[in-house]
Amino acid sequence: SQELEQSPQSLIVQEGKNLTINCTSSKTLYGLYWYKQKYGEGLIFLMMLQKGGEEKSHEKITAKLDEKKQQSSLHITASQPSHAGIYLCGADMDSNYQLIWGAGTKLIIKP
Amino acid sequence: GAGVSQTPSNKVTEKGKYVELRCDPISGHTALYWYRQSLGQGPEFLIYFQGTGAADDSGLPNDRFFAVRPEGSVSTLKIQRTERGDSAVYLCASSLWGRELRSYNEQFFGPGTRLTVL
């Protein structure tokens, strides 16, 4: 079973629309990392959240960590074709070196 | 500055053969990780190096898998007697974890090696 659940598994969105991807854990997270992966490429770091209630934004992407530090959301505003790819959340659950990963959300942007 | 590089980018081999996958981390990164990623899944942890030593190899699936990092920089993942189930993308990542006093661990990933065992 996955320690980190990501939803949805895949998402098809019309260009220009907003979307949200969720990452949920049954345990308290010490750190939550969002990465993006394109086919044939490695993972590109997007954002990292550590504090309950924390929110970070970069360009049109906003990531939030809930107060309980068990759920994070990634929100994309006015989606563009460049946003297409697989979004992965990784979590530090024991404040150590190892990250536990979700299965990823595949995002397709329809022109 | 150069990122994490991995060679080869693709490797096709026959069942039973031996393969080596190479990872060149970011200069100065003491921590190095190997992951395996199957289609539609997140990365699966294999092994973690801190410097030259394998600090945690609990993710290696069996004794056919072995990894080294003799000089604390480049690492090689070695797979003996490959099986079809070993087919996956093998990802390498490096970070500053352990070198600096920090509470977070941003890992920098290479592009991966796609291994296909026929």
Short mmCIF file of C-alpha atoms in Angstrom, two decimals:
data_model
loop_
_atom_site.label_atom_id
_atom_site.label_comp_id
_atom_site.label_asym_id
_atom_site.label_seq_id
_atom_site.Cartn_x
_atom_site.Cartn_y
_atom_site.Cartn_z
CA SER A 1 0.00 0.00 0.00
CA GLN A 2 1.13 3.53 -0.70
CA GLU A 3 2.18 5.60 2.32
CA LEU A 4 1.57 8.66 0.18
CA GLU A 5 -1.60 8.78 -1.85
CA GLN A 6 -1.78 11.08 -4.85
CA SER A 7 -4.96 12.05 -6.60
CA PRO A 8 -6.04 12.09 -9.25
CA GLN A 9 -3.94 9.46 -10.99
CA SER A 10 -4.31 11.37 -14.25
CA LEU A 11 -5.88 14.62 -15.31
CA ILE A 12 -6.83 16.11 -18.68
CA VAL A 13 -7.39 19.85 -18.55
CA GLN A 14 -8.28 22.41 -21.18
CA GLU A 15 -5.55 24.97 -21.68
CA GLY A 16 -6.23 28.03 -19.57
CA LYS A 17 -8.16 26.16 -16.88
CA ASN A 18 -7.13 25.77 -13.24
CA LEU A 19 -6.39 22.42 -11.63
CA THR A 20 -5.46 20.89 -8.29
CA ILE A 21 -3.44 17.79 -7.42
CA ASN A 22 -3.51 16.31 -3.93
CA CYS A 23 -1.04 14.35 -1.84
CA THR A 24 -2.20 12.70 1.38
CA SER A 25 -0.41 10.84 4.14
CA SER A 26 -1.67 8.98 7.18
CA LYS A 27 1.39 10.17 9.09
CA THR A 28 2.65 13.62 10.00
CA LEU A 29 5.12 14.88 7.43
CA TYR A 30 8.37 16.57 8.32
CA GLY A 31 8.78 17.86 4.81
CA LEU A 32 6.79 17.62 1.60
CA TYR A 33 8.45 17.99 -1.81
CA TRP A 34 6.80 18.53 -5.15
CA TYR A 35 8.63 17.47 -8.31
CA LYS A 36 7.72 17.42 -11.98
CA GLN A 37 8.85 14.76 -14.42
CA LYS A 38 8.72 14.77 -18.19
CA TYR A 39 9.07 11.60 -20.24
CA GLY A 40 12.71 10.60 -20.56
CA GLU A 41 13.86 13.19 -18.07
CA GLY A 42 14.67 13.24 -14.41
CA LEU A 43 12.62 14.86 -11.70
CA ILE A 44 12.68 18.65 -11.53
CA PHE A 45 12.27 20.20 -8.07
CA LEU A 46 9.31 22.55 -7.78
CA MET A 47 8.75 23.39 -4.12
CA MET A 48 9.28 22.16 -0.58
CA LEU A 49 6.96 22.74 2.36
CA GLN A 50 7.79 22.17 6.01
CA LYS A 51 5.48 24.14 8.26
CA GLY A 52 1.82 23.49 8.89
CA GLY A 53 -0.29 25.94 6.93
CA GLU A 54 2.65 26.90 4.73
CA GLU A 55 1.98 28.07 1.20
CA LYS A 56 4.48 28.75 -1.57
CA SER A 57 4.04 30.04 -5.09
CA HIS A 58 6.22 30.08 -8.16
CA GLU A 59 4.85 31.59 -11.32
CA LYS A 60 1.43 29.96 -11.74
CA ILE A 61 1.98 27.07 -9.36
CA THR A 62 0.97 27.21 -5.69
CA ALA A 63 1.63 24.49 -3.14
CA LYS A 64 0.05 24.28 0.30
CA LEU A 65 0.59 22.08 3.34
CA ASP A 66 -2.32 21.71 5.75
CA GLU A 67 -2.10 22.59 9.43
CA LYS A 68 -1.87 18.93 10.45
CA LYS A 69 0.98 18.42 7.97
CA GLN A 70 -0.69 15.37 6.46
CA GLN A 71 -2.02 16.73 3.21
CA SER A 72 -0.62 18.93 0.48
CA SER A 73 -2.15 20.35 -2.64
CA LEU A 74 -0.57 21.68 -5.81
CA HIS A 75 -2.66 24.21 -7.69
CA ILE A 76 -1.95 25.43 -11.22
CA THR A 77 -3.67 28.57 -12.42
CA ALA A 78 -4.40 29.21 -16.10
CA SER A 79 -2.70 26.00 -17.26
CA GLN A 80 -0.38 26.03 -20.26
CA PRO A 81 1.02 23.24 -22.45
CA SER A 82 4.35 23.62 -20.64
CA HIS A 83 2.66 22.39 -17.46
CA ALA A 84 2.07 18.95 -18.94
CA GLY A 85 3.98 16.13 -17.29
CA ILE A 86 3.94 13.90 -14.24
CA TYR A 87 3.75 15.56 -10.85
CA LEU A 88 5.21 13.63 -7.94
CA CYS A 89 5.06 14.35 -4.24
CA GLY A 90 7.81 13.06 -1.97
CA ALA A 91 7.70 13.18 1.80
CA ASP A 92 10.16 13.09 4.63
CA MET A 93 8.31 11.24 7.37
CA ASP A 94 11.02 10.67 9.91
CA SER A 95 13.18 13.71 9.47
CA ASN A 96 15.93 11.70 7.87
CA TYR A 97 17.50 11.25 4.49
CA GLN A 98 14.90 9.06 2.81
CA LEU A 99 11.91 10.38 0.90
CA ILE A 100 8.76 8.34 0.40
CA TRP A 101 7.08 8.96 -2.97
CA GLY A 102 3.56 9.06 -4.28
CA ALA A 103 2.72 7.27 -7.52
CA GLY A 104 2.43 10.52 -9.46
CA THR A 105 -0.29 12.43 -11.29
CA LYS A 106 -0.12 12.55 -15.07
CA LEU A 107 -1.27 15.93 -16.35
CA ILE A 108 -2.29 16.44 -19.96
CA ILE A 109 -3.15 19.90 -21.27
CA LYS A 110 -5.56 20.05 -24.18
CA PRO A 111 -4.99 22.96 -26.56
CA GLY B 1 27.13 24.24 -13.23
CA ALA B 2 26.53 20.69 -14.31
CA GLY B 3 23.67 18.73 -12.87
CA VAL B 4 23.51 15.03 -12.12
CA SER B 5 24.41 12.95 -15.14
CA GLN B 6 23.73 9.28 -15.79
CA THR B 7 25.08 6.92 -18.39
CA PRO B 8 23.98 5.22 -20.47
CA SER B 9 20.62 6.85 -21.11
CA ASN B 10 19.30 3.55 -22.48
CA LYS B 11 20.50 0.01 -21.98
CA VAL B 12 19.05 -3.07 -23.61
CA THR B 13 20.40 -6.38 -22.43
CA GLU B 14 19.52 -10.04 -22.48
CA LYS B 15 18.29 -12.00 -19.52
CA GLY B 16 21.17 -13.32 -17.47
CA LYS B 17 23.67 -10.63 -18.49
CA TYR B 18 25.55 -8.25 -16.22
CA VAL B 19 25.01 -4.47 -16.42
CA GLU B 20 26.56 -1.39 -14.88
CA LEU B 21 24.82 1.93 -14.57
CA ARG B 22 26.81 5.05 -13.80
CA CYS B 23 25.88 8.19 -11.90
CA ASP B 24 27.92 11.39 -11.73
CA PRO B 25 26.48 13.61 -8.96
CA ILE B 26 26.71 17.35 -8.51
CA SER B 27 30.17 18.29 -7.30
CA GLY B 28 30.28 18.63 -3.54
CA HIS B 29 27.11 16.65 -2.86
CA THR B 30 27.95 14.08 -0.22
CA ALA B 31 24.63 12.24 -0.37
CA LEU B 32 23.79 10.04 -3.35
CA TYR B 33 20.66 7.98 -3.92
CA TRP B 34 19.66 5.29 -6.36
CA TYR B 35 15.97 4.77 -7.15
CA ARG B 36 14.10 2.50 -9.50
CA GLN B 37 10.94 3.71 -11.24
CA SER B 38 8.46 1.51 -13.01
CA LEU B 39 5.84 2.85 -15.38
CA GLY B 40 3.08 4.69 -13.55
CA GLN B 41 4.86 4.54 -10.21
CA GLY B 42 6.89 6.90 -8.08
CA PRO B 43 10.58 6.28 -7.45
CA GLU B 44 11.37 3.24 -5.31
CA PHE B 45 14.35 3.69 -3.00
CA LEU B 46 17.28 1.34 -3.56
CA ILE B 47 20.34 2.63 -1.75
CA TYR B 48 21.74 5.76 -0.11
CA PHE B 49 25.40 6.74 0.12
CA GLN B 50 26.87 9.28 2.48
CA GLY B 51 30.35 9.87 1.15
CA THR B 52 31.94 6.59 0.16
CA GLY B 53 29.86 4.36 2.39
CA ALA B 54 26.45 2.87 1.78
CA ALA B 55 24.50 4.24 4.72
CA ASP B 56 21.35 2.37 3.81
CA ASP B 57 21.05 -0.40 1.24
CA SER B 58 17.76 -1.76 2.54
CA GLY B 59 15.99 -1.02 -0.75
CA LEU B 60 18.15 -3.30 -2.88
CA PRO B 61 15.75 -6.07 -3.94
CA ASN B 62 18.23 -8.96 -3.68
CA ASP B 63 21.90 -9.84 -3.80
CA ARG B 64 22.05 -9.48 -7.58
CA PHE B 65 22.09 -5.72 -7.01
CA PHE B 66 25.16 -3.96 -5.74
CA ALA B 67 26.35 -0.35 -5.78
CA VAL B 68 29.66 1.34 -5.09
CA ARG B 69 30.95 4.86 -4.66
CA PRO B 70 34.69 4.35 -4.10
CA GLU B 71 35.82 7.97 -4.06
CA GLY B 72 32.69 9.60 -2.72
CA SER B 73 31.70 11.03 -6.06
CA VAL B 74 30.75 8.82 -9.03
CA SER B 75 28.62 5.81 -8.22
CA THR B 76 28.00 2.61 -10.14
CA LEU B 77 24.94 0.41 -9.76
CA LYS B 78 25.71 -3.15 -10.75
CA ILE B 79 23.13 -5.78 -11.59
CA GLN B 80 24.13 -9.41 -12.06
CA ARG B 81 22.16 -12.10 -13.88
CA THR B 82 19.56 -9.60 -15.04
CA GLU B 83 15.92 -10.66 -15.13
CA ARG B 84 13.02 -9.26 -17.13
CA GLY B 85 11.56 -7.86 -13.92
CA ASP B 86 14.60 -5.62 -13.57
CA SER B 87 13.40 -3.55 -16.52
CA ALA B 88 12.72 -0.03 -15.28
CA VAL B 89 14.16 3.48 -15.25
CA TYR B 90 16.98 3.75 -12.75
CA LEU B 91 17.27 7.22 -11.27
CA CYS B 92 20.17 8.71 -9.41
CA ALA B 93 19.93 11.77 -7.17
CA SER B 94 22.36 13.74 -5.06
CA SER B 95 21.98 16.26 -2.28
CA LEU B 96 23.83 18.21 0.37
CA TRP B 97 22.18 16.19 3.15
CA GLY B 98 24.71 15.46 5.86
CA ARG B 99 27.19 18.04 4.71
CA GLU B 100 25.40 21.07 6.05
CA LEU B 101 23.18 21.40 9.06
CA ARG B 102 19.79 21.55 7.46
CA SER B 103 16.36 20.20 8.10
CA TYR B 104 15.35 19.58 4.52
CA ASN B 105 16.70 17.36 1.81
CA GLU B 106 16.25 18.74 -1.70
CA GLN B 107 17.41 16.02 -4.03
CA PHE B 108 18.68 16.76 -7.53
CA PHE B 109 17.89 14.05 -10.03
CA GLY B 110 19.64 12.81 -13.12
CA PRO B 111 17.73 11.97 -16.32
CA GLY B 112 17.77 8.26 -15.53
CA THR B 113 18.87 5.12 -17.33
CA ARG B 114 16.14 3.13 -19.02
CA LEU B 115 17.04 -0.55 -18.62
CA THR B 116 15.29 -3.11 -20.77
CA VAL B 117 15.94 -6.79 -20.17
CA LEU B 118 14.82 -8.99 -23.03
#
